[in-house]
GROMACS .gro file of C-alpha atoms in nm:
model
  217
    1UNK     CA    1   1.717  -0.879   0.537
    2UNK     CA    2   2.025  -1.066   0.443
    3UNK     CA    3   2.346  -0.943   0.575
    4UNK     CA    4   2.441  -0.673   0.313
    5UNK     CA    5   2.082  -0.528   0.323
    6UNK     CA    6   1.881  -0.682   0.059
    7UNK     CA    7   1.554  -0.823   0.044
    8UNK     CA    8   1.613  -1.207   0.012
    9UNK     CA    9   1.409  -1.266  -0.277
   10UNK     CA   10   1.330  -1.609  -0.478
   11UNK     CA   11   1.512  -1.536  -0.854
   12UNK     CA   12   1.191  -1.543  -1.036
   13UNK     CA   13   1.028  -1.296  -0.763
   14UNK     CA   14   1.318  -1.071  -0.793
   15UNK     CA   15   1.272  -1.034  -1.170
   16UNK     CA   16   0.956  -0.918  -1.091
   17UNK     CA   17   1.058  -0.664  -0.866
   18UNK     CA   18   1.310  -0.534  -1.100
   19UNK     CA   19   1.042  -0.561  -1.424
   20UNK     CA   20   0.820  -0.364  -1.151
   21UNK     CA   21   1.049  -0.051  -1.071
   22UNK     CA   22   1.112  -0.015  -1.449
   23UNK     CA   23   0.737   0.001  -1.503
   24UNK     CA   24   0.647   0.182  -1.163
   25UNK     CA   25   0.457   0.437  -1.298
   26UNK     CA   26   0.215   0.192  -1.415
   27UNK     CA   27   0.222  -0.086  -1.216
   28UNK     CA   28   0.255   0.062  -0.850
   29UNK     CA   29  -0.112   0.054  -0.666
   30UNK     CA   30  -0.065   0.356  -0.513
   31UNK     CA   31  -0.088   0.577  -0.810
   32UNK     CA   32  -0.418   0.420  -0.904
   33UNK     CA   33  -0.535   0.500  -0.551
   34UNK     CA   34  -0.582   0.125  -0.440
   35UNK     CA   35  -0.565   0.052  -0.017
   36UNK     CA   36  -0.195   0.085   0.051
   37UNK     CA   37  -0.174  -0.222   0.203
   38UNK     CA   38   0.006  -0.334   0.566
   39UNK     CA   39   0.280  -0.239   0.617
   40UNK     CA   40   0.306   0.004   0.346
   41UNK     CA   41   0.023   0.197   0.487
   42UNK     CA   42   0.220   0.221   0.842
   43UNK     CA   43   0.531   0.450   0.717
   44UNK     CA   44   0.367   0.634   0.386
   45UNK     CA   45   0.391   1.043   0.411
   46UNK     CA   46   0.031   1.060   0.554
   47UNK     CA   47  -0.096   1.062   0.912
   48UNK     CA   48  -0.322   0.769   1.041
   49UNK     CA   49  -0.497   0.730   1.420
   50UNK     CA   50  -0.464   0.475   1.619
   51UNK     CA   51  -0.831   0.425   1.829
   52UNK     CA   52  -0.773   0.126   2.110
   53UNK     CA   53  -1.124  -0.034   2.288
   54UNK     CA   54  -1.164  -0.326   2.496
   55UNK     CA   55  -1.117  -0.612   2.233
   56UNK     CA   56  -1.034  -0.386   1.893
   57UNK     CA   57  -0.808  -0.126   1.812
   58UNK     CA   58  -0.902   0.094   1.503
   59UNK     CA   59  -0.636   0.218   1.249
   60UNK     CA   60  -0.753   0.507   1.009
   61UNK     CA   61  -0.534   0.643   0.768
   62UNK     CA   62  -0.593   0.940   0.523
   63UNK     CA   63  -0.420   0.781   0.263
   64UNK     CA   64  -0.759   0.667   0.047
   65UNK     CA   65  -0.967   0.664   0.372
   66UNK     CA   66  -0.792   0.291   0.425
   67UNK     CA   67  -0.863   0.145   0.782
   68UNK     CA   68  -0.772  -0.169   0.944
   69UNK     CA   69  -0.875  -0.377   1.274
   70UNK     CA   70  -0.656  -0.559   1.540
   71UNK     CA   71  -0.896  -0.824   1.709
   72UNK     CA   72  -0.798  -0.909   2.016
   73UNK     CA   73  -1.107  -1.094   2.095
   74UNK     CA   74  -1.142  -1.481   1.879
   75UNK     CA   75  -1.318  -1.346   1.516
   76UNK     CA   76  -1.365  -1.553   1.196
   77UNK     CA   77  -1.117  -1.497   0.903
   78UNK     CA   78  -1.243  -1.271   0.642
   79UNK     CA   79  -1.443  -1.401   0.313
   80UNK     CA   80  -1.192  -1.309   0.126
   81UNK     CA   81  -0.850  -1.203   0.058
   82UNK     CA   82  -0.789  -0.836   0.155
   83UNK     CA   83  -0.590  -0.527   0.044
   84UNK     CA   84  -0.519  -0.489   0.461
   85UNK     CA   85  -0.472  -0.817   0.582
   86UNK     CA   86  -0.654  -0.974   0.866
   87UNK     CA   87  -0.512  -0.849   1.203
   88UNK     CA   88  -0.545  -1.057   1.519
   89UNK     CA   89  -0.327  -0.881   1.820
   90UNK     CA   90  -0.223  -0.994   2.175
   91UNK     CA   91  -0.017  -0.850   2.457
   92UNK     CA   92   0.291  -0.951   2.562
   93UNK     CA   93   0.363  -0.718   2.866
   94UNK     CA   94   0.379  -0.359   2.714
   95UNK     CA   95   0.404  -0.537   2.329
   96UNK     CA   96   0.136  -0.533   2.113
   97UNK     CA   97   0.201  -0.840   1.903
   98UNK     CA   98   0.003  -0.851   1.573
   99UNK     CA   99  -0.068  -1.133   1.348
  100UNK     CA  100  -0.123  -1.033   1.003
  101UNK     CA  101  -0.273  -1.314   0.728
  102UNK     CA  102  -0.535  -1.306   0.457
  103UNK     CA  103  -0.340  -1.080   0.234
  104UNK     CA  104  -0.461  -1.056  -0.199
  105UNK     CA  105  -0.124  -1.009  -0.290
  106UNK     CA  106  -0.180  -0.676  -0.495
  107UNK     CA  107   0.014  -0.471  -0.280
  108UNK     CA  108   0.332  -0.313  -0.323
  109UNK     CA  109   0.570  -0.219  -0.009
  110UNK     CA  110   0.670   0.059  -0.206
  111UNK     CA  111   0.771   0.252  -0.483
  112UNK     CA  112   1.054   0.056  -0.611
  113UNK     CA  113   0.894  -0.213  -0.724
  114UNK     CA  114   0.885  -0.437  -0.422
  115UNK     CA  115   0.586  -0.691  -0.415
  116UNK     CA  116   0.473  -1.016  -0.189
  117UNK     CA  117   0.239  -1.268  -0.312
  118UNK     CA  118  -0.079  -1.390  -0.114
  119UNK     CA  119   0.105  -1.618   0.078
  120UNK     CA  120   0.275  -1.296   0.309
  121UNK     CA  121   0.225  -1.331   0.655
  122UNK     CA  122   0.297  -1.012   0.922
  123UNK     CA  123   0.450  -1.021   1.286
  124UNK     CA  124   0.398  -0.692   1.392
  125UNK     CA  125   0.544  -0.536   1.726
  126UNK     CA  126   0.430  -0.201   1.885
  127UNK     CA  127   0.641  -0.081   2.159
  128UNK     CA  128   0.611   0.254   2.370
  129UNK     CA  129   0.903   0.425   2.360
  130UNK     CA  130   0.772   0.735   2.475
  131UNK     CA  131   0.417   0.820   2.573
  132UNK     CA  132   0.447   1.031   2.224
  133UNK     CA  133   0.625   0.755   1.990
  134UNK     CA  134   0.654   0.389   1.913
  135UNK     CA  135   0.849   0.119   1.795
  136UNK     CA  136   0.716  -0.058   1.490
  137UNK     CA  137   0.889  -0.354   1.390
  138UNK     CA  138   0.774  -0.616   1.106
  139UNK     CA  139   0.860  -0.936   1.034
  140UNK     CA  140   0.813  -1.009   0.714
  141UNK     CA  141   0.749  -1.394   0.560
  142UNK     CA  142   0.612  -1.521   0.219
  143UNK     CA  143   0.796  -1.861   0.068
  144UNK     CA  144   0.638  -1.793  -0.255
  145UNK     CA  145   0.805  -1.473  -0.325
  146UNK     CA  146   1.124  -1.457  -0.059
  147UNK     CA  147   1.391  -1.720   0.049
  148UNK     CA  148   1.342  -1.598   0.442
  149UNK     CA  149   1.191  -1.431   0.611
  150UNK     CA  150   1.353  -1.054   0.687
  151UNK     CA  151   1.279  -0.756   0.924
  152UNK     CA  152   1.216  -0.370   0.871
  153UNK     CA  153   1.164  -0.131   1.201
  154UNK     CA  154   1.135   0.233   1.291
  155UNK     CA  155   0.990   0.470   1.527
  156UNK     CA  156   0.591   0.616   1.470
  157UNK     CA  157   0.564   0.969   1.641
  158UNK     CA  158   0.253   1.129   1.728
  159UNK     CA  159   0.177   1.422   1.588
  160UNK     CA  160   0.147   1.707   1.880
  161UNK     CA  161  -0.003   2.002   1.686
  162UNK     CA  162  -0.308   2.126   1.821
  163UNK     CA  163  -0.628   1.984   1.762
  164UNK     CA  164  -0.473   1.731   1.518
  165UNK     CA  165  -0.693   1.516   1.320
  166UNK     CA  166  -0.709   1.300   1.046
  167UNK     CA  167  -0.780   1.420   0.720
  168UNK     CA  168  -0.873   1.264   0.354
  169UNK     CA  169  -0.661   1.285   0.040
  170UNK     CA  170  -0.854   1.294  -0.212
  171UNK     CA  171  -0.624   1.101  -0.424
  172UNK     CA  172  -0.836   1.025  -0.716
  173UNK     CA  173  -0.868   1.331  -0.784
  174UNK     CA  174  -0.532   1.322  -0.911
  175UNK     CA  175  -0.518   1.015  -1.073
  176UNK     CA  176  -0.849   1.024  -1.282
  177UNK     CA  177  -0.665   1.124  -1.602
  178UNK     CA  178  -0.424   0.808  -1.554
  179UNK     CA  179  -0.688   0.606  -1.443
  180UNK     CA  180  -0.970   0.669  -1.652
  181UNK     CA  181  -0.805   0.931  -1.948
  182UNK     CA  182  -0.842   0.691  -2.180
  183UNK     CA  183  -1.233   0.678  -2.188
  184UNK     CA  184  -1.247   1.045  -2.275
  185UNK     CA  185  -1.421   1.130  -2.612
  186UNK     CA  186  -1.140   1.387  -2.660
  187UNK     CA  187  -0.798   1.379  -2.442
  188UNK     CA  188  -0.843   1.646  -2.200
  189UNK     CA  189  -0.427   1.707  -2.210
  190UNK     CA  190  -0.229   1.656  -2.564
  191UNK     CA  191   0.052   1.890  -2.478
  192UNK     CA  192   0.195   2.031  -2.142
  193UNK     CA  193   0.524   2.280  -2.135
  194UNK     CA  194   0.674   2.387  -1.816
  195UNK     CA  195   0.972   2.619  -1.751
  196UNK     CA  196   1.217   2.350  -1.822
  197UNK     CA  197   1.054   2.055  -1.988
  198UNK     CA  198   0.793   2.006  -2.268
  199UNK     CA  199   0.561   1.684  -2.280
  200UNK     CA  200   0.383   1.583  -2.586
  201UNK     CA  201   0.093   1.307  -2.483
  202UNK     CA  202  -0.073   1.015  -2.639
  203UNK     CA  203  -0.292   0.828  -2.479
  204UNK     CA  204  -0.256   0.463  -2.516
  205UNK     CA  205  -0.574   0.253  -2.489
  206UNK     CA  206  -0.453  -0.073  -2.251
  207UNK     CA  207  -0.569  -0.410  -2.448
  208UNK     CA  208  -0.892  -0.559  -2.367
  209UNK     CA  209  -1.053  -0.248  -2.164
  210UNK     CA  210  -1.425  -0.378  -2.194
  211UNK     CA  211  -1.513  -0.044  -2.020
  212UNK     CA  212  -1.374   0.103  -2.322
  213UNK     CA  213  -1.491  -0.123  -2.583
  214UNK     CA  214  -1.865  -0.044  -2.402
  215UNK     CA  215  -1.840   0.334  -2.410
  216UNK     CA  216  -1.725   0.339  -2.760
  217UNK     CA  217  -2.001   0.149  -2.930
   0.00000   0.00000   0.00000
């Protein structure tokens, strides 16, 4: 980041970011339950496990059953562009450098609105810190969206409970009346009044929803 802690963003990139956290609710991917995305998917509120073989190492995280791969064998690049990026890994000493390319550029890093283009490109670094934590540090890079690239790190922690495992979150189950309220013959919600706030709802039908159009004829 730049030395009073912002992201160093290209002008035109940056109002996008702020036209994004004004419209957040709408525009963030991971209220419509999308793959999170690397790194987001490395420091959101849900566990993930970390599976290491002889050339791969497995990531699965509970956040919409996303995964990802490390190769550290030679693989082709994927046929397309990917919510997770393409992950090759090596080791340097106890480091697990990781390589991350390939990205679609519909990813957020996180709620406020902060966004990369397809161009981003990941150098990630896992070190032990403890045989129960590890430092994750990114380096971030995209010309298209920032002016240089910048650096976010933090420690990971294992989770020591008992027989702890990964578990899904069924997110779409809470976002199928944002997602898909709209195609509803009647609105299922047109009113909702809580102890200290009262919300009258209209659904608005987005422009051009062929899905819509379909259902309707």
């Amino acid at each position: 980041m730049q030395g009073d802690g912002r992201i160093p963003y290209r002008p035109e990139a940056l109002q996008l970011k702020q036209e994004n956290g004004d419209n957040w609710i709408d525009r963030d991917p991971e209220l419509k339950c999308y793959l999170p995305g690397t790194p987001r998917a490395m420091y959101m509120p849900y566990p993930f496990q970390i599976v290491q073989g002889t050339n791969k190492i497995h990531m699965n995280f509970a956040f919409s059953n996303a995964a990802r791969v490390i190769h550290l064998d030679d693989v082709e690049l994927p046929p397309d562009y990917t919510y997770m990026g393409h992950s090759v890994g090596r080791w340097e000493g106890d480091t697990l450098i990781v390589e991350v390319t390939d990205f679609n550029g519909k990813n957020w890093f996180d709620r406020a609105g902060n966004h990369h283009s397809e161009a981003l490109r990941l150098t990630e670094r896992y070190s032990a810190i403890t045989p129960d934590a590890i430092w994750y540090e990114v380096t971030i890079t995209d010309p298209e969206t920032f002016t240089e690239p910048w650096t976010i790190a933090m420690p990971i922690y294992r989770r020591l409970d008992p027989n702890a495992t990964v578990l899904d979150y069924p997110c779409i189950e809470f976002a199928e009346e944002f997602l898909f309220g709209n195609l509803r013959r009647e609105p299922l919600v047109r009113r909702w009044e809580g102890e200290t706030l009262i919300v009258e709802i209209t659904r608005k039908i987005p422009p051009g929803d062929s899905l819509y159009e379909w259902y309707r004829r």
